[in-house]
Amino acid sequence: MNNILVLNSINKRFGDIKVLMDINASITKGTITAFIGPNGAGKTTLFHTIAGTIKPDSGTVIYNGNKISGLSPSAVARLGIGRQFQDVRLFGNLTVLENIIVGMISHKNRDFWRVYFHSRQIKNEINENKKNAMKWIDYVGLADFKSTFAHDLSFGQQRLLSMARLFAKGYNFLLLDEPTAGLSMSMVNKIMDLIQDVVRKKNMSVALIEHNISVVSELASHIYFLNEGKVAFSGKANDILSNRSVREMYMGL
Amino acid sequence: MNYILHLLIMIGIYLPLAYSLNLILGYGGLISFCHAAFYGIGAYTYAILVTSKIINPSAALFAAIFVTTVVSLIIGRIALRFRGDLFLFVTLGFQMIIFVIFYNWIGLTNGPYGLAGISRPGCFGIYLKTPIQYFILILIIDIILIPMIFILYRSSFGLTLKALRENEIAAESLGIEPVRIYYQSFVISAAIAAIPGAFYASYLTYIDPTSFTLNESIFQAAILLLGGTGNKSGPFVGVIIMILLPEALRFVGLPDSLAHHIREIIYGLLLALLMYFRPQGIAGEYRIAT
């Protein structure tokens, strides 16, 4: 199987509350997989577990054949897993351009002594990154705002910037937590196009949390339906979305 | 003339202090209340080594940097388990501990009596006796030191620190290791503070623990909060105002018996008003949130 990410019986409890119970899932390379379900079903906790911000009580996360559960969030990110947050989490007092290039600096070039002893190398890297960053800023349509502070952007623009920050970093796998929440229809379409585009062109794989069913049906090829910390249903998108129990439990139809 | 030179020398000593504190406080966004402790360790290490004639002044300067670095490695390890208000209180605690050591380890620091007779560094056979000579020395030190700090400000390291200040979780999700970067900035900022410390000791030729109290740490943080953080101009403006404002108030012509108290009140009031009208500091670009 061509799985980029595999979850093996993940369990997590906060105090007495079981948030994740025996979650098994796998995500195929180059596809978009959606995690849907009611609020409190454990979707975001599951993303936290994959990204390393929460350690599972038991179970393993396998990425590209290697166990990544137990690694720090920054180590997970350096393996190529990118994360978008529900509440965007930009660097408000940095410009649009800085928001993107700060993520692109290679790990070793962040150490202070290299600033003195490898200044040329760092300079080249940053110039290279700037060019790349500009490409992505253009791509999401923020070229006119490259010197604007991120906190001065509108919410929709902030979402686009957070997308550009992810895309520019060159991840192989993206965790997107409600990328279209609170956006206008035209912005939703724009973001969907961006996601489909990178998946197709860069062969990225995406895991997606989304409440907007039309977005899910448009983007996802596979769906996991979570309810009360368990995988209630999983399978091909069309099958799940037409499943009667799913429609009753989730969409109230 | 000597009075003006004295003020210029004090500005020259405070500039690298403010610029180094800016690394952790302005760029990293962590308010540290133990910068005066590092400044003091630098001053005391230098003073002890020079007065006991173990090594010459220039070697003592390097020893001062070394000892301060070692202490900051230990303090930073512990303090950086915390963020925000908790970080502030942990550094405040270390500031108090180090002050108590300065004050009570009489065998080493001579306690409250202080250390006198700290010789000034000589260079090329010129013994720096007059204020103007000492001013030139401080000027040279600043000209070397401050651009080195500025290189850090605008480097990949400085940008990474800013990202951590703005949103640590987002920074982590981009592969940045928060503690690694914070730790580096904490330790270099301490190591740099040792240098003005040593020059302060050799300038006055006498030090006692009262120069390195919690008040002094608060004063140094106030320089940045007032002037502005996270850039080059903020600390400069802060140092100039905080050093010159009390001096300017001397000339206001208050009755002698009240002068001191009224000066303190005016000083405090001016600071409070400035913070009210410009919370990001006079030349700052962003506002520290605790």
XYZ file of C-alpha atoms in Angstrom:
543
model
C 0.000 0.000 0.000
C 1.087 3.491 -0.767
C 0.261 5.007 2.603
C 2.045 8.160 3.704
C 0.483 8.162 7.162
C -0.841 5.319 9.275
C -2.505 5.590 12.671
C -2.442 2.417 14.755
C -5.014 2.202 17.543
C -4.491 5.661 18.997
C -5.908 6.214 22.471
C -5.994 9.446 24.403
C -7.804 10.501 27.545
C -7.932 13.818 29.342
C -8.651 12.939 32.955
C -11.768 10.773 32.910
C -12.805 11.743 29.422
C -11.784 9.394 26.639
C -11.161 11.685 23.692
C -9.739 9.186 21.232
C -10.575 5.505 21.365
C -8.706 3.009 19.267
C -8.387 5.189 16.187
C -7.083 3.370 13.118
C -6.650 5.235 9.889
C -4.400 5.461 6.885
C -3.877 8.143 4.305
C -2.797 7.397 0.757
C -0.042 9.420 -0.840
C -1.232 12.209 -3.109
C -4.830 12.197 -1.898
C -7.073 14.345 0.265
C -8.658 12.646 3.228
C -11.325 14.381 5.252
C -12.047 13.889 8.943
C -15.606 14.905 9.654
C -17.932 14.594 12.603
C -19.774 16.634 15.198
C -18.018 19.098 17.507
C -16.112 17.334 20.247
C -15.653 14.171 18.228
C -11.868 14.344 18.685
C -10.851 15.543 15.228
C -8.586 18.373 16.352
C -7.118 16.219 19.131
C -6.279 13.644 16.495
C -4.453 16.312 14.476
C -2.605 17.406 17.599
C -1.534 13.794 18.078
C -0.196 13.519 14.547
C 1.620 16.876 14.820
C 3.222 15.933 18.139
C 1.580 18.626 20.280
C -0.251 15.873 22.182
C 1.321 12.534 23.031
C -1.071 9.594 22.661
C -1.548 7.354 25.719
C -1.085 4.360 23.469
C -0.869 3.613 19.779
C 1.549 4.762 17.141
C 1.647 7.263 14.317
C 3.661 6.021 11.336
C 4.804 8.513 8.725
C 6.557 7.256 5.607
C 7.271 4.004 7.422
C 8.792 5.646 10.506
C 7.236 5.991 13.923
C 6.743 9.664 14.718
C 4.564 9.517 17.820
C 6.645 10.827 20.725
C 8.601 13.331 18.647
C 8.388 17.042 19.429
C 6.162 19.205 17.187
C 9.206 20.869 15.646
C 10.799 17.503 14.865
C 7.571 16.311 13.238
C 7.470 19.511 11.170
C 11.057 18.970 10.037
C 10.085 15.536 8.717
C 7.714 17.255 6.302
C 4.359 17.453 8.065
C 2.824 20.910 7.886
C 0.035 22.147 10.067
C -2.599 24.778 9.595
C -4.479 25.958 12.646
C -8.152 26.667 13.073
C -7.216 30.123 14.416
C -4.589 30.842 11.700
C -1.746 31.661 14.148
C 0.247 34.047 12.006
C 3.117 36.167 13.252
C 1.102 39.368 13.629
C 3.944 41.871 13.941
C 5.877 40.449 10.998
C 5.189 41.410 7.406
C 3.552 39.039 4.952
C 6.928 38.307 3.370
C 8.632 37.744 6.748
C 5.842 35.411 7.820
C 6.753 33.149 4.951
C 10.548 33.355 4.927
C 10.874 32.783 8.662
C 9.457 29.316 8.128
C 11.779 28.565 5.220
C 15.099 29.123 7.025
C 16.889 25.803 7.323
C 17.128 24.426 10.827
C 20.869 24.824 11.331
C 20.900 28.388 9.997
C 18.761 29.538 12.900
C 21.609 29.146 15.409
C 23.202 32.431 16.356
C 26.850 31.513 15.829
C 26.243 30.688 12.199
C 25.160 34.298 11.752
C 28.797 35.259 12.293
C 30.632 32.333 10.745
C 28.428 31.412 7.788
C 26.919 34.757 6.939
C 27.356 34.349 3.191
C 25.657 30.976 3.150
C 22.732 32.305 5.182
C 22.450 35.344 2.940
C 22.253 33.147 -0.150
C 19.661 30.958 1.463
C 17.515 33.920 2.473
C 17.724 35.480 -0.989
C 16.704 32.179 -2.495
C 13.863 31.876 0.013
C 12.692 35.384 -0.736
C 12.306 34.557 -4.413
C 10.386 31.414 -3.581
C 8.276 33.182 -0.987
C 7.323 35.841 -3.517
C 6.145 33.124 -5.883
C 3.797 31.778 -3.248
C 2.641 35.258 -2.240
C 1.747 35.828 -5.890
C 0.114 32.428 -6.050
C -2.323 33.224 -3.230
C -2.827 36.754 -4.547
C -1.200 38.769 -1.770
C 1.565 40.377 -3.845
C 0.296 43.886 -3.097
C 0.487 43.218 0.611
C 3.976 41.766 0.931
C 5.151 44.543 3.273
C 1.919 44.701 5.281
C 1.925 43.454 8.860
C -0.002 40.209 9.104
C -2.322 41.592 11.788
C -3.463 44.310 9.382
C -4.804 41.789 6.858
C -8.453 40.801 6.659
C -9.361 37.380 8.014
C -9.650 35.878 4.550
C -6.246 37.241 3.591
C -4.798 35.843 6.805
C -6.113 32.403 5.820
C -4.474 32.781 2.414
C -1.209 33.831 4.050
C -1.295 30.826 6.349
C -1.759 28.667 3.226
C 1.173 30.348 1.512
C 3.322 29.815 4.620
C 2.532 26.093 4.484
C 2.987 25.694 0.730
C 6.279 27.623 0.679
C 7.820 25.390 3.305
C 7.574 22.487 0.864
C 5.887 19.967 3.120
C 4.872 16.565 1.844
C 1.898 16.219 4.079
C -0.523 18.876 5.282
C -2.889 18.885 8.231
C -5.567 21.463 7.532
C -7.918 22.297 10.371
C -11.059 23.905 8.922
C -9.292 25.877 6.193
C -12.533 27.462 4.972
C -14.272 28.304 8.249
C -15.676 31.822 8.406
C -14.899 32.703 4.812
C -17.063 34.031 2.020
C -18.098 31.707 -0.793
C -15.615 33.175 -3.254
C -12.790 32.806 -0.726
C -13.846 29.219 -0.019
C -13.636 28.450 -3.729
C -10.239 30.099 -3.947
C -8.880 28.053 -1.055
C -10.318 24.842 -2.479
C -8.613 25.563 -5.792
C -5.313 26.169 -4.023
C -5.530 22.904 -2.139
C -6.468 20.869 -5.203
C -3.710 22.551 -7.145
C -0.877 21.689 -4.754
C -2.112 18.145 -4.348
C -2.121 17.659 -8.081
C 1.072 19.541 -8.947
C 3.290 18.817 -5.948
C 1.868 15.394 -5.128
C 1.151 16.553 -1.595
C -1.055 14.541 0.685
C -3.655 16.274 2.799
C -5.665 15.487 5.884
C -8.555 17.862 6.304
C -10.985 18.716 9.066
C -14.021 20.382 7.589
C -17.627 21.035 8.499
C -18.635 22.370 5.127
C -20.007 19.287 3.379
C -19.805 20.776 -0.093
C -16.091 21.397 0.456
C -15.639 17.845 1.663
C -17.464 16.317 -1.250
C -15.545 18.507 -3.678
C -12.076 17.804 -2.276
C -11.910 14.532 -0.407
C -11.481 11.126 -1.912
C -11.658 9.369 1.467
C -13.572 10.214 4.604
C -13.272 9.217 8.226
C -16.368 9.991 10.217
C -15.524 10.453 13.881
C -18.080 10.381 16.632
C -17.393 10.473 20.375
C -13.727 9.647 19.919
C -14.231 6.680 17.627
C -14.115 6.117 13.904
C -17.800 5.518 13.250
C -17.526 5.125 9.484
C -14.773 5.262 6.953
C -14.415 4.721 3.270
C -14.694 6.373 -0.116
C -16.133 9.867 0.026
C -19.230 9.126 -2.057
C -20.145 6.078 -0.003
C -19.833 7.920 3.294
C -21.694 11.015 2.193
C -24.576 8.940 0.885
C -24.605 6.677 3.942
C -27.916 7.046 5.705
C -26.650 6.824 9.275
C -23.978 9.433 8.598
C -26.580 11.760 7.165
C -28.788 11.254 10.174
C -26.041 11.623 12.774
C -24.221 14.513 11.211
C -26.293 16.394 8.774
C -29.657 15.867 10.421
C -31.210 14.708 7.166
C 32.692 69.150 31.414
C 33.523 66.187 33.583
C 29.853 65.958 34.528
C 28.854 65.712 30.884
C 31.560 63.160 30.218
C 30.315 61.143 33.168
C 26.825 61.087 31.695
C 28.180 60.115 28.287
C 30.170 57.275 29.837
C 27.070 56.043 31.659
C 25.118 56.172 28.396
C 27.965 54.241 26.767
C 27.725 51.599 29.492
C 23.945 51.334 29.323
C 23.663 51.088 25.534
C 25.089 47.559 25.227
C 23.098 46.575 28.316
C 19.852 47.723 26.729
C 20.707 46.283 23.326
C 21.578 42.904 24.820
C 18.433 42.791 26.961
C 16.485 43.650 23.811
C 17.434 40.244 22.387
C 15.439 38.314 24.942
C 12.898 40.980 25.933
C 12.274 42.750 22.636
C 12.928 40.020 20.083
C 12.036 37.018 22.205
C 9.184 38.777 24.004
C 10.188 37.340 27.389
C 10.532 39.946 30.139
C 13.666 39.059 32.077
C 14.238 40.639 35.464
C 17.735 39.335 36.071
C 19.769 41.340 33.595
C 21.301 43.389 36.426
C 22.443 40.125 38.003
C 24.442 39.249 34.882
C 25.732 42.798 34.684
C 26.757 42.402 38.357
C 28.418 39.027 37.874
C 30.479 40.585 35.096
C 31.408 43.506 37.322
C 32.244 41.371 40.337
C 34.232 38.757 38.441
C 36.293 41.508 36.886
C 36.711 43.369 40.191
C 37.663 40.305 42.210
C 40.221 39.087 39.695
C 41.767 42.506 39.194
C 41.931 43.544 42.860
C 43.457 40.235 43.887
C 45.982 40.722 41.074
C 45.486 37.165 39.805
C 45.329 38.182 36.164
C 45.598 41.357 34.143
C 42.524 43.468 33.310
C 42.022 42.235 29.763
C 42.139 38.596 30.857
C 39.785 39.524 33.680
C 37.326 40.903 31.125
C 37.251 37.571 29.318
C 36.930 35.733 32.608
C 33.963 37.982 33.462
C 32.256 37.043 30.201
C 33.009 33.381 30.800
C 31.674 33.257 34.366
C 28.513 35.155 33.395
C 27.941 32.787 30.489
C 28.226 29.759 32.763
C 25.782 31.211 35.300
C 23.318 32.166 32.546
C 23.524 28.641 31.117
C 22.275 27.331 34.455
C 19.641 30.020 35.062
C 18.382 29.884 31.473
C 17.929 26.123 31.603
C 15.530 26.510 34.519
C 13.849 29.809 33.654
C 13.041 28.773 30.065
C 10.752 26.029 31.293
C 8.385 28.946 31.802
C 6.920 31.661 29.626
C 5.248 35.011 30.136
C 4.572 36.078 33.716
C 6.089 32.913 35.145
C 9.357 33.499 33.301
C 9.389 37.025 34.724
C 8.982 35.729 38.275
C 11.598 32.995 37.923
C 14.170 35.481 36.612
C 13.184 37.885 39.377
C 13.890 35.088 41.871
C 17.345 34.476 40.422
C 18.029 38.204 40.499
C 17.301 38.202 44.226
C 19.394 35.096 44.861
C 22.393 36.586 43.100
C 22.007 39.856 44.962
C 21.979 37.950 48.259
C 25.198 36.215 47.213
C 26.857 39.558 46.367
C 25.697 40.936 49.695
C 26.524 38.043 51.990
C 29.501 36.170 50.567
C 31.835 38.534 52.358
C 34.954 36.447 51.809
C 34.549 36.817 48.074
C 32.717 40.096 47.460
C 33.416 41.974 50.687
C 29.639 42.143 51.107
C 28.015 45.534 51.687
C 31.404 47.257 51.994
C 32.053 46.623 48.338
C 35.311 46.258 46.485
C 37.558 49.273 46.091
C 40.731 49.928 44.136
C 39.686 48.208 40.927
C 42.342 49.193 38.456
C 41.406 50.448 35.023
C 42.597 48.674 31.943
C 45.659 50.192 30.333
C 46.267 49.970 26.662
C 49.557 50.414 24.862
C 51.094 51.747 28.040
C 48.520 54.514 28.406
C 46.860 54.369 31.765
C 43.298 55.635 31.437
C 43.144 58.244 34.147
C 41.016 61.091 32.857
C 37.291 60.909 32.046
C 37.949 61.808 28.422
C 40.299 58.854 28.026
C 37.789 56.562 29.630
C 35.033 57.955 27.450
C 37.071 57.127 24.346
C 37.583 53.590 25.617
C 33.839 53.103 26.166
C 33.153 54.591 22.753
C 35.495 52.079 21.124
C 33.887 49.204 23.023
C 30.419 50.311 21.918
C 31.530 50.738 18.324
C 32.722 47.136 18.314
C 29.979 45.578 20.412
C 26.786 47.236 19.213
C 27.162 46.415 15.485
C 27.758 42.797 16.511
C 24.411 42.846 18.302
C 22.770 44.530 15.311
C 23.969 41.684 13.100
C 21.978 39.327 15.321
C 18.927 41.611 15.182
C 18.587 41.446 11.437
C 19.749 37.864 10.975
C 17.862 34.621 10.524
C 18.328 34.178 14.286
C 16.631 37.506 15.066
C 13.746 36.758 12.723
C 13.283 33.326 14.307
C 13.159 34.930 17.759
C 10.492 37.349 16.559
C 8.433 34.457 15.227
C 8.649 32.765 18.627
C 7.559 35.990 20.305
C 4.584 36.315 17.979
C 3.335 32.762 18.218
C 5.366 29.964 19.726
C 3.055 27.142 18.649
C 2.994 28.312 15.048
C 6.778 28.690 15.122
C 7.112 25.146 16.415
C 4.878 23.878 13.634
C 7.411 25.362 11.191
C 10.225 23.293 12.688
C 11.620 25.891 15.096
C 12.792 24.522 18.450
C 11.636 27.171 20.931
C 13.870 26.346 23.880
C 16.982 26.034 21.737
C 16.544 29.512 20.260
C 15.357 31.179 23.475
C 18.255 29.600 25.360
C 20.777 30.964 22.886
C 19.328 34.458 23.093
C 19.190 34.354 26.888
C 22.824 33.271 27.185
C 24.246 35.728 24.647
C 22.293 38.570 26.185
C 23.808 37.660 29.570
C 27.312 37.242 28.153
C 27.132 40.672 26.525
C 25.884 42.248 29.784
C 29.099 41.115 31.494
C 31.125 43.495 29.313
C 29.479 46.776 30.409
C 29.565 45.269 33.920
C 33.340 44.967 33.848
C 33.733 48.446 32.405
C 31.381 49.902 34.973
C 33.513 48.390 37.756
C 36.723 49.694 36.295
C 35.230 53.103 35.564
C 34.084 53.730 39.142
C 37.028 51.687 40.528
C 34.610 50.710 43.288
C 31.496 48.500 43.294
C 29.053 47.375 45.941
C 25.914 45.220 45.719
C 23.512 48.185 45.591
C 24.352 48.716 41.905
C 22.984 45.262 41.011
C 19.662 45.087 42.804
C 16.237 44.093 41.561
C 15.601 47.825 41.150
C 18.444 47.958 38.668
C 16.936 45.063 36.687
C 13.586 46.808 36.658
C 15.337 50.009 35.559
C 16.929 48.173 32.635
C 13.647 46.578 31.593
C 12.002 50.013 31.938
C 14.555 51.459 29.515
C 13.241 49.087 26.864
C 9.576 49.324 27.739
C 9.844 53.105 27.627
C 12.045 53.471 24.568
C 10.514 50.623 22.626
C 11.567 47.078 21.909
C 12.346 44.826 18.999
C 14.335 47.338 16.978
C 17.512 49.427 17.069
C 16.161 52.867 17.931
C 13.980 51.920 20.913
C 16.784 50.970 23.339
C 18.764 54.045 22.287
C 15.874 56.413 22.993
C 15.190 54.585 26.265
C 18.776 54.865 27.496
C 19.016 58.546 26.666
C 15.756 59.385 28.424
C 16.237 57.188 31.465
C 19.787 58.432 32.104
C 19.209 62.095 31.289
C 15.715 62.651 32.657
C 16.695 62.357 36.352
C 19.673 64.605 35.641
C 17.496 67.171 33.896
C 15.187 67.243 36.882
C 18.143 68.394 39.013
C 17.964 71.725 37.258
C 14.285 72.311 37.941
C 15.153 74.348 41.037
C 13.160 72.638 43.760
C 13.565 73.428 47.465
C 16.478 71.364 48.796
C 14.582 69.510 51.490
C 11.975 68.180 49.043
C 13.988 68.058 45.862
C 14.811 64.365 45.957
C 11.253 63.215 46.628
C 9.650 65.549 44.141
C 12.133 64.474 41.495
C 11.184 60.838 42.080
C 7.485 61.709 41.827
C 7.923 63.660 38.587
C 10.088 60.892 37.191
C 7.529 58.203 38.012
C 4.675 60.292 36.711
C 6.404 60.985 33.410
C 7.066 57.272 32.912
C 3.454 56.385 33.709
C 2.156 59.021 31.289
C 4.468 57.865 28.534
C 3.319 54.279 28.916
C -0.303 55.420 28.908
C 0.005 57.343 25.677
C 2.490 55.085 23.924
C 2.239 51.536 25.265
C 4.592 50.236 22.589
C 7.301 52.627 23.799
C 8.460 55.843 22.197
C 10.273 54.245 19.261
C 8.874 50.715 19.541
C 7.010 48.853 16.884
C 5.121 46.415 18.979
C 3.686 46.164 22.447
C 4.947 43.619 24.952
C 2.093 41.553 26.318
C 2.456 39.682 29.580
